[in-house]
Each structure stands twice: as structure tokens, then as C-alpha cells.
Amino acid sequence: MNLLPDIVGFQRAVYLAFAEHIKAFADGGGWGALLFYLPMGILFGATHALAPGHSKTILATYLAGSPLGILRGLAVSLVLSFTHVTMSVLIVLLALPLVSFSSFANPGRAPVLEDLSRGLLGLIGLWMLYRAFRRKPQSHREGEGFAVGFTAGLIPCPLTLFVMTFAVTRGVPEAGVAFAVVMMLGVALTLSVVAVASILFRNGMIHLLESRATLLELLSRVVEAAAGSILMLIAVREMLA
């Protein structure tokens, strides 16, 4: 069952409703109506993050191949969500010329940031692959997970770009920022579910093999090598697309 058309239809409806509320706010309607509708942005963000993209595959792949626990995994997903939405806000407020806008079906993009994100992800994947084949097992670096979350989040959220641009052109950037905050909460909710599911799956596999230390060590290396390879392939594929 393909839910993508329903997700896109819901996003369009909520986006248009937000546009109307921002327009009313810009015309002197006050914060009342906008604040009343803002909680819908959380559901909007959560649904939006279900659509293809948003680095869900990158997040799941990295966490499946890393030793991070649930709290650290959740932190990585929050960093990714924050960066993903905040980049859109900063682009519109500070660097609007970097963005090329088209229709709703082909949302705004920031090619420079996208290429930077993919290149850094490829390097992280290469490092994971190298580490997996080193003879002595290496401990997980403290900030690596946060680096992955930040790097994957550098690709800006296209719908936040649209709403922020609409708000700025109406002279009410604060309304766009308010939308971005609630949407970020929704995106974080979905990505947190992905993070927890990935870690629970990995821990379940480890539990099944914990009585076989040699096999477990081999599996850990294979999983990390696979995760690194997948990150590299994603980066290369996206850069060549």
C-alpha cells in the first residue's frame, strides 16, 4: 500500500493552511489564530519526516553499526532534526541567494550544502570501514554520533524553506521561525522512533549472539563495515545523481 500520495496531500493541505494563517498574521491579525494552529506543525513535521529523505536511512544505518545506547541515539536524532530545520531558517534569513526555488512538487534546494553533506558522510563511512578492518578494536569516539547527525542534517528541509520564504516576503519572519520550531519537534519525533528501533534491533541481535564472543566480534566488525560502505554508497550515488 503506497501512502506517499496521502502524505504529500496532507502536507500540501497543512502548508496552504499555514500560509493563510501567516498571511492573516501579516495583515494585522495578531498571534492568536497563528498560535492556535501552530501545534498542527508538530503533526506536519512528523508526517513530513515519513516521506523519502530526511536521512532516515543514514541515521538507521549508522546507529545499527555503532555501539551507541538509546539515549545517545536519541541525541543523534535530535541533532539531525535541529540541523535539518535550522539550516533552512538560516538560509532564508542570511543566505537566500544560495537557494533555487521551483514548484511545491520540486522543492527548494541548497546544492552547495547538499554536496558538502554528502562528501562528509562519505568520509565518515570511509572511516567506519577502515575502523572495522583494523586488527585491534577501537572504542567509539565521543563526538562521532553528533558529527553524523550534524552532517546528515546539513541538507535543509524544503518545506521549512517554503514557509520561511513566504513569511519573510510577507514581512513576518517571526511567524516562519515559530513554524520551524514546531515542525522541528515533529521531525525529531519521527527520527527518534527510527533511532530507537535501529538500536533495539541491533541490541536484539547482539543478545542472541552474546554467548559466542568470537562470532559476536566478527558480526560487530561486519555490521560496522556494512554501515560504512552504505554511507559511502549513499554519498556517491547522491553526488552523481
PDB file of C-alpha atoms in Angstrom:
ATOM      1  CA  MET A   1       0.000   0.000   0.000  1.00  0.00           C
ATOM      2  CA  ASN A   2       1.526   3.299  -1.130  1.00  0.00           C
ATOM      3  CA  LEU A   3       0.953   6.008   1.476  1.00  0.00           C
ATOM      4  CA  LEU A   4       3.178   8.593  -0.219  1.00  0.00           C
ATOM      5  CA  PRO A   5       0.320  10.329  -2.150  1.00  0.00           C
ATOM      6  CA  ASP A   6      -1.637  10.652   1.118  1.00  0.00           C
ATOM      7  CA  ILE A   7       1.406  12.067   2.913  1.00  0.00           C
ATOM      8  CA  VAL A   8       2.032  14.578   0.129  1.00  0.00           C
ATOM      9  CA  GLY A   9      -1.655  15.559   0.075  1.00  0.00           C
ATOM     10  CA  PHE A  10      -1.690  16.095   3.836  1.00  0.00           C
ATOM     11  CA  GLN A  11       1.494  18.166   3.663  1.00  0.00           C
ATOM     12  CA  ARG A  12       0.031  20.341   0.920  1.00  0.00           C
ATOM     13  CA  ALA A  13      -3.151  20.958   2.897  1.00  0.00           C
ATOM     14  CA  VAL A  14      -1.301  21.889   6.088  1.00  0.00           C
ATOM     15  CA  TYR A  15       1.192  24.043   4.193  1.00  0.00           C
ATOM     16  CA  LEU A  16      -1.579  26.009   2.498  1.00  0.00           C
ATOM     17  CA  ALA A  17      -3.372  26.427   5.821  1.00  0.00           C
ATOM     18  CA  PHE A  18      -0.174  27.730   7.419  1.00  0.00           C
ATOM     19  CA  ALA A  19       0.249  30.135   4.505  1.00  0.00           C
ATOM     20  CA  GLU A  20      -3.234  31.525   5.134  1.00  0.00           C
ATOM     21  CA  HIS A  21      -2.569  31.955   8.859  1.00  0.00           C
ATOM     22  CA  ILE A  22       0.771  33.645   8.183  1.00  0.00           C
ATOM     23  CA  LYS A  23      -0.927  35.952   5.686  1.00  0.00           C
ATOM     24  CA  ALA A  24      -3.602  36.846   8.252  1.00  0.00           C
ATOM     25  CA  PHE A  25      -0.886  37.451  10.849  1.00  0.00           C
ATOM     26  CA  ALA A  26       0.983  39.736   8.438  1.00  0.00           C
ATOM     27  CA  ASP A  27      -2.226  41.661   7.772  1.00  0.00           C
ATOM     28  CA  GLY A  28      -2.521  42.519  11.456  1.00  0.00           C
ATOM     29  CA  GLY A  29      -4.482  39.535  12.710  1.00  0.00           C
ATOM     30  CA  GLY A  30      -2.221  39.057  15.729  1.00  0.00           C
ATOM     31  CA  TRP A  31      -0.682  35.931  17.233  1.00  0.00           C
ATOM     32  CA  GLY A  32      -3.958  34.414  18.403  1.00  0.00           C
ATOM     33  CA  ALA A  33      -5.011  32.473  15.320  1.00  0.00           C
ATOM     34  CA  LEU A  34      -1.431  31.537  14.424  1.00  0.00           C
ATOM     35  CA  LEU A  35      -0.614  30.208  17.901  1.00  0.00           C
ATOM     36  CA  PHE A  36      -3.835  28.205  17.921  1.00  0.00           C
ATOM     37  CA  TYR A  37      -2.808  26.463  14.691  1.00  0.00           C
ATOM     38  CA  LEU A  38       0.905  26.025  15.482  1.00  0.00           C
ATOM     39  CA  PRO A  39       0.520  22.622  17.243  1.00  0.00           C
ATOM     40  CA  MET A  40      -0.574  21.235  13.864  1.00  0.00           C
ATOM     41  CA  GLY A  41       3.026  21.865  12.804  1.00  0.00           C
ATOM     42  CA  ILE A  42       4.197  19.031  15.059  1.00  0.00           C
ATOM     43  CA  LEU A  43       1.974  16.553  13.227  1.00  0.00           C
ATOM     44  CA  PHE A  44       3.022  18.176   9.961  1.00  0.00           C
ATOM     45  CA  GLY A  45       6.717  17.692  10.779  1.00  0.00           C
ATOM     46  CA  ALA A  46       6.230  14.099  11.935  1.00  0.00           C
ATOM     47  CA  THR A  47       4.317  13.221   8.753  1.00  0.00           C
ATOM     48  CA  HIS A  48       6.763  15.111   6.557  1.00  0.00           C
ATOM     49  CA  ALA A  49       9.660  13.098   8.001  1.00  0.00           C
ATOM     50  CA  LEU A  50       7.910   9.863   6.954  1.00  0.00           C
ATOM     51  CA  ALA A  51       8.341  10.826   3.295  1.00  0.00           C
ATOM     52  CA  PRO A  52      11.512   9.763   1.428  1.00  0.00           C
ATOM     53  CA  GLY A  53      14.588  11.642   2.528  1.00  0.00           C
ATOM     54  CA  HIS A  54      15.355  13.280   5.894  1.00  0.00           C
ATOM     55  CA  SER A  55      18.385  10.999   6.306  1.00  0.00           C
ATOM     56  CA  LYS A  56      16.363   8.198   7.939  1.00  0.00           C
ATOM     57  CA  THR A  57      18.433   5.581   6.114  1.00  0.00           C
ATOM     58  CA  ILE A  58      21.665   7.283   7.165  1.00  0.00           C
ATOM     59  CA  LEU A  59      20.528   7.511  10.791  1.00  0.00           C
ATOM     60  CA  ALA A  60      19.374   3.885  10.948  1.00  0.00           C
ATOM     61  CA  THR A  61      22.482   2.602   9.174  1.00  0.00           C
ATOM     62  CA  TYR A  62      24.874   4.486  11.427  1.00  0.00           C
ATOM     63  CA  LEU A  63      23.147   3.510  14.679  1.00  0.00           C
ATOM     64  CA  ALA A  64      22.924  -0.139  13.612  1.00  0.00           C
ATOM     65  CA  GLY A  65      26.697  -0.163  13.118  1.00  0.00           C
ATOM     66  CA  SER A  66      27.654   1.832  16.207  1.00  0.00           C
ATOM     67  CA  PRO A  67      27.723   0.918  19.927  1.00  0.00           C
ATOM     68  CA  LEU A  68      25.573   3.885  20.983  1.00  0.00           C
ATOM     69  CA  GLY A  69      22.830   3.337  23.551  1.00  0.00           C
ATOM     70  CA  ILE A  70      19.281   4.610  23.276  1.00  0.00           C
ATOM     71  CA  LEU A  71      19.923   7.969  24.976  1.00  0.00           C
ATOM     72  CA  ARG A  72      22.923   8.726  22.750  1.00  0.00           C
ATOM     73  CA  GLY A  73      20.988   7.526  19.710  1.00  0.00           C
ATOM     74  CA  LEU A  74      18.123   9.859  20.586  1.00  0.00           C
ATOM     75  CA  ALA A  75      20.633  12.686  20.956  1.00  0.00           C
ATOM     76  CA  VAL A  76      21.963  11.981  17.451  1.00  0.00           C
ATOM     77  CA  SER A  77      18.427  12.071  16.044  1.00  0.00           C
ATOM     78  CA  LEU A  78      17.765  15.389  17.807  1.00  0.00           C
ATOM     79  CA  VAL A  79      20.981  16.903  16.422  1.00  0.00           C
ATOM     80  CA  LEU A  80      19.968  15.755  12.939  1.00  0.00           C
ATOM     81  CA  SER A  81      16.451  17.214  13.293  1.00  0.00           C
ATOM     82  CA  PHE A  82      17.696  20.514  14.713  1.00  0.00           C
ATOM     83  CA  THR A  83      20.318  20.948  12.000  1.00  0.00           C
ATOM     84  CA  HIS A  84      17.928  19.901   9.210  1.00  0.00           C
ATOM     85  CA  VAL A  85      15.337  22.556  10.087  1.00  0.00           C
ATOM     86  CA  THR A  86      17.694  25.251  11.373  1.00  0.00           C
ATOM     87  CA  MET A  87      19.696  25.235   8.137  1.00  0.00           C
ATOM     88  CA  SER A  88      16.511  26.185   6.265  1.00  0.00           C
ATOM     89  CA  VAL A  89      15.854  29.074   8.631  1.00  0.00           C
ATOM     90  CA  LEU A  90      19.430  30.370   8.341  1.00  0.00           C
ATOM     91  CA  ILE A  91      19.445  30.050   4.558  1.00  0.00           C
ATOM     92  CA  VAL A  92      16.331  32.175   4.206  1.00  0.00           C
ATOM     93  CA  LEU A  93      17.368  34.749   6.793  1.00  0.00           C
ATOM     94  CA  LEU A  94      21.061  35.025   5.909  1.00  0.00           C
ATOM     95  CA  ALA A  95      21.828  33.396   2.563  1.00  0.00           C
ATOM     96  CA  LEU A  96      18.710  33.404   0.399  1.00  0.00           C
ATOM     97  CA  PRO A  97      20.749  33.653  -2.866  1.00  0.00           C
ATOM     98  CA  LEU A  98      22.103  30.119  -2.242  1.00  0.00           C
ATOM     99  CA  VAL A  99      18.636  28.641  -2.721  1.00  0.00           C
ATOM    100  CA  SER A 100      16.972  27.843  -6.048  1.00  0.00           C
ATOM    101  CA  PHE A 101      13.183  27.697  -5.712  1.00  0.00           C
ATOM    102  CA  SER A 102      10.720  25.993  -8.006  1.00  0.00           C
ATOM    103  CA  SER A 103       7.288  24.453  -7.519  1.00  0.00           C
ATOM    104  CA  PHE A 104       5.868  22.630  -4.495  1.00  0.00           C
ATOM    105  CA  ALA A 105       6.425  19.313  -6.264  1.00  0.00           C
ATOM    106  CA  ASN A 106      10.097  20.165  -6.788  1.00  0.00           C
ATOM    107  CA  PRO A 107      11.019  21.929  -3.564  1.00  0.00           C
ATOM    108  CA  GLY A 108      13.784  24.422  -2.832  1.00  0.00           C
ATOM    109  CA  ARG A 109      17.318  23.145  -2.635  1.00  0.00           C
ATOM    110  CA  ALA A 110      20.732  24.290  -1.452  1.00  0.00           C
ATOM    111  CA  PRO A 111      23.147  22.420  -3.762  1.00  0.00           C
ATOM    112  CA  VAL A 112      26.342  23.589  -2.034  1.00  0.00           C
ATOM    113  CA  LEU A 113      25.185  22.347   1.362  1.00  0.00           C
ATOM    114  CA  GLU A 114      23.860  19.118  -0.133  1.00  0.00           C
ATOM    115  CA  ASP A 115      27.230  18.337  -1.746  1.00  0.00           C
ATOM    116  CA  LEU A 116      29.054  19.233   1.474  1.00  0.00           C
ATOM    117  CA  SER A 117      26.794  16.931   3.489  1.00  0.00           C
ATOM    118  CA  ARG A 118      27.250  14.026   1.087  1.00  0.00           C
ATOM    119  CA  GLY A 119      31.008  14.467   0.964  1.00  0.00           C
ATOM    120  CA  LEU A 120      31.326  14.473   4.749  1.00  0.00           C
ATOM    121  CA  LEU A 121      29.056  11.452   5.062  1.00  0.00           C
ATOM    122  CA  GLY A 122      31.242   9.620   2.576  1.00  0.00           C
ATOM    123  CA  LEU A 123      34.294  10.390   4.718  1.00  0.00           C
ATOM    124  CA  ILE A 124      32.539   9.150   7.852  1.00  0.00           C
ATOM    125  CA  GLY A 125      31.595   5.960   6.010  1.00  0.00           C
ATOM    126  CA  LEU A 126      35.198   5.502   4.897  1.00  0.00           C
ATOM    127  CA  TRP A 127      36.383   5.945   8.497  1.00  0.00           C
ATOM    128  CA  MET A 128      33.874   3.351   9.748  1.00  0.00           C
ATOM    129  CA  LEU A 129      35.022   0.931   7.051  1.00  0.00           C
ATOM    130  CA  TYR A 130      38.680   1.466   7.944  1.00  0.00           C
ATOM    131  CA  ARG A 131      37.978   1.045  11.662  1.00  0.00           C
ATOM    132  CA  ALA A 132      36.061  -2.203  11.071  1.00  0.00           C
ATOM    133  CA  PHE A 133      39.110  -3.825   9.451  1.00  0.00           C
ATOM    134  CA  ARG A 134      41.712  -2.695  11.964  1.00  0.00           C
ATOM    135  CA  ARG A 135      43.130  -5.593  13.930  1.00  0.00           C
ATOM    136  CA  LYS A 136      42.626  -4.026  17.352  1.00  0.00           C
ATOM    137  CA  PRO A 137      39.042  -2.999  18.124  1.00  0.00           C
ATOM    138  CA  GLN A 138      38.771   0.743  18.618  1.00  0.00           C
ATOM    139  CA  SER A 139      36.448   2.484  21.055  1.00  0.00           C
ATOM    140  CA  HIS A 140      33.710   4.680  19.684  1.00  0.00           C
ATOM    141  CA  ARG A 141      34.737   8.337  19.580  1.00  0.00           C
ATOM    142  CA  GLU A 142      32.636  10.574  21.825  1.00  0.00           C
ATOM    143  CA  GLY A 143      31.537  13.120  19.248  1.00  0.00           C
ATOM    144  CA  GLU A 144      31.226  10.876  16.214  1.00  0.00           C
ATOM    145  CA  GLY A 145      27.476  10.361  16.547  1.00  0.00           C
ATOM    146  CA  PHE A 146      26.849  14.084  16.844  1.00  0.00           C
ATOM    147  CA  ALA A 147      29.053  14.671  13.805  1.00  0.00           C
ATOM    148  CA  VAL A 148      26.937  12.203  11.823  1.00  0.00           C
ATOM    149  CA  GLY A 149      23.717  13.888  12.954  1.00  0.00           C
ATOM    150  CA  PHE A 150      25.022  17.351  12.090  1.00  0.00           C
ATOM    151  CA  THR A 151      26.435  16.260   8.738  1.00  0.00           C
ATOM    152  CA  ALA A 152      23.275  14.424   7.669  1.00  0.00           C
ATOM    153  CA  GLY A 153      21.182  17.408   8.741  1.00  0.00           C
ATOM    154  CA  LEU A 154      23.078  19.897   6.568  1.00  0.00           C
ATOM    155  CA  ILE A 155      20.627  19.184   3.736  1.00  0.00           C
ATOM    156  CA  PRO A 156      17.922  21.768   4.509  1.00  0.00           C
ATOM    157  CA  CYS A 157      14.246  20.986   4.942  1.00  0.00           C
ATOM    158  CA  PRO A 158      12.483  22.096   1.713  1.00  0.00           C
ATOM    159  CA  LEU A 159       9.088  22.772   3.290  1.00  0.00           C
ATOM    160  CA  THR A 160      10.650  24.909   6.006  1.00  0.00           C
ATOM    161  CA  LEU A 161      12.382  26.830   3.215  1.00  0.00           C
ATOM    162  CA  PHE A 162       9.000  27.454   1.601  1.00  0.00           C
ATOM    163  CA  VAL A 163       7.257  28.606   4.770  1.00  0.00           C
ATOM    164  CA  MET A 164      10.188  30.768   5.858  1.00  0.00           C
ATOM    165  CA  THR A 165      10.405  32.381   2.426  1.00  0.00           C
ATOM    166  CA  PHE A 166       6.663  33.050   2.414  1.00  0.00           C
ATOM    167  CA  ALA A 167       6.857  34.574   5.908  1.00  0.00           C
ATOM    168  CA  VAL A 168       9.853  36.755   5.011  1.00  0.00           C
ATOM    169  CA  THR A 169       8.213  38.043   1.835  1.00  0.00           C
ATOM    170  CA  ARG A 170       5.188  38.959   3.970  1.00  0.00           C
ATOM    171  CA  GLY A 171       7.422  40.825   6.391  1.00  0.00           C
ATOM    172  CA  VAL A 172       6.827  38.479   9.337  1.00  0.00           C
ATOM    173  CA  PRO A 173       9.914  36.231   9.644  1.00  0.00           C
ATOM    174  CA  GLU A 174       8.997  35.557  13.292  1.00  0.00           C
ATOM    175  CA  ALA A 175       5.944  33.630  12.094  1.00  0.00           C
ATOM    176  CA  GLY A 176       8.161  31.451   9.907  1.00  0.00           C
ATOM    177  CA  VAL A 177      10.546  30.800  12.798  1.00  0.00           C
ATOM    178  CA  ALA A 178       7.615  29.785  15.024  1.00  0.00           C
ATOM    179  CA  PHE A 179       6.512  27.311  12.361  1.00  0.00           C
ATOM    180  CA  ALA A 180      10.066  25.966  12.045  1.00  0.00           C
ATOM    181  CA  VAL A 181      10.265  25.290  15.792  1.00  0.00           C
ATOM    182  CA  VAL A 182       7.086  23.208  15.937  1.00  0.00           C
ATOM    183  CA  MET A 183       7.929  21.420  12.694  1.00  0.00           C
ATOM    184  CA  MET A 184      11.337  20.516  14.104  1.00  0.00           C
ATOM    185  CA  LEU A 185       9.600  18.861  17.073  1.00  0.00           C
ATOM    186  CA  GLY A 186       7.581  16.705  14.683  1.00  0.00           C
ATOM    187  CA  VAL A 187      10.619  15.738  12.601  1.00  0.00           C
ATOM    188  CA  ALA A 188      12.501  14.880  15.801  1.00  0.00           C
ATOM    189  CA  LEU A 189       9.620  12.660  16.904  1.00  0.00           C
ATOM    190  CA  THR A 190       9.766  10.535  13.752  1.00  0.00           C
ATOM    191  CA  LEU A 191      13.556  10.359  13.649  1.00  0.00           C
ATOM    192  CA  SER A 192      13.639   9.400  17.327  1.00  0.00           C
ATOM    193  CA  VAL A 193      11.395   6.429  16.589  1.00  0.00           C
ATOM    194  CA  VAL A 194      13.774   5.409  13.790  1.00  0.00           C
ATOM    195  CA  ALA A 195      16.755   5.745  16.137  1.00  0.00           C
ATOM    196  CA  VAL A 196      15.213   3.673  18.936  1.00  0.00           C
ATOM    197  CA  ALA A 197      14.027   0.962  16.533  1.00  0.00           C
ATOM    198  CA  SER A 198      17.512   0.682  14.981  1.00  0.00           C
ATOM    199  CA  ILE A 199      19.237   0.404  18.351  1.00  0.00           C
ATOM    200  CA  LEU A 200      16.736  -2.134  19.706  1.00  0.00           C
ATOM    201  CA  PHE A 201      17.195  -4.260  16.595  1.00  0.00           C
ATOM    202  CA  ARG A 202      20.978  -4.125  16.941  1.00  0.00           C
ATOM    203  CA  ASN A 203      20.825  -4.945  20.661  1.00  0.00           C
ATOM    204  CA  GLY A 204      18.488  -7.841  19.978  1.00  0.00           C
ATOM    205  CA  MET A 205      20.943  -9.324  17.511  1.00  0.00           C
ATOM    206  CA  ILE A 206      23.798  -8.861  19.987  1.00  0.00           C
ATOM    207  CA  HIS A 207      21.779 -10.554  22.737  1.00  0.00           C
ATOM    208  CA  LEU A 208      21.225 -13.588  20.520  1.00  0.00           C
ATOM    209  CA  LEU A 209      24.967 -13.936  19.979  1.00  0.00           C
ATOM    210  CA  GLU A 210      26.401 -12.758  23.300  1.00  0.00           C
ATOM    211  CA  SER A 211      27.295 -16.331  24.319  1.00  0.00           C
ATOM    212  CA  ARG A 212      29.530 -16.615  21.255  1.00  0.00           C
ATOM    213  CA  ALA A 213      32.179 -13.948  21.790  1.00  0.00           C
ATOM    214  CA  THR A 214      34.205 -14.657  18.655  1.00  0.00           C
ATOM    215  CA  LEU A 215      31.144 -14.677  16.409  1.00  0.00           C
ATOM    216  CA  LEU A 216      29.838 -11.526  18.099  1.00  0.00           C
ATOM    217  CA  GLU A 217      33.124  -9.700  17.475  1.00  0.00           C
ATOM    218  CA  LEU A 218      33.084 -10.784  13.849  1.00  0.00           C
ATOM    219  CA  LEU A 219      29.471  -9.710  13.450  1.00  0.00           C
ATOM    220  CA  SER A 220      30.224  -6.332  15.019  1.00  0.00           C
ATOM    221  CA  ARG A 221      33.003  -5.730  12.521  1.00  0.00           C
ATOM    222  CA  VAL A 222      30.844  -6.886   9.609  1.00  0.00           C
ATOM    223  CA  VAL A 223      27.952  -4.637  10.657  1.00  0.00           C
ATOM    224  CA  GLU A 224      30.226  -1.610  11.072  1.00  0.00           C
ATOM    225  CA  ALA A 225      31.890  -2.312   7.730  1.00  0.00           C
ATOM    226  CA  ALA A 226      28.472  -2.661   6.083  1.00  0.00           C
ATOM    227  CA  ALA A 227      27.269   0.577   7.685  1.00  0.00           C
ATOM    228  CA  GLY A 228      30.359   2.434   6.491  1.00  0.00           C
ATOM    229  CA  SER A 229      30.008   1.008   2.985  1.00  0.00           C
ATOM    230  CA  ILE A 230      26.345   2.006   2.805  1.00  0.00           C
ATOM    231  CA  LEU A 231      27.125   5.563   3.926  1.00  0.00           C
ATOM    232  CA  MET A 232      29.797   5.814   1.247  1.00  0.00           C
ATOM    233  CA  LEU A 233      27.468   4.418  -1.436  1.00  0.00           C
ATOM    234  CA  ILE A 234      24.689   6.831  -0.446  1.00  0.00           C
ATOM    235  CA  ALA A 235      27.108   9.759  -0.639  1.00  0.00           C
ATOM    236  CA  VAL A 236      28.490   8.726  -4.037  1.00  0.00           C
ATOM    237  CA  ARG A 237      25.062   7.943  -5.502  1.00  0.00           C
ATOM    238  CA  GLU A 238      23.589  11.269  -4.391  1.00  0.00           C
ATOM    239  CA  MET A 239      26.580  13.252  -5.653  1.00  0.00           C
ATOM    240  CA  LEU A 240      26.376  11.579  -9.064  1.00  0.00           C
ATOM    241  CA  ALA A 241      22.568  11.901  -9.323  1.00  0.00           C
TER     242      ALA A 241
END
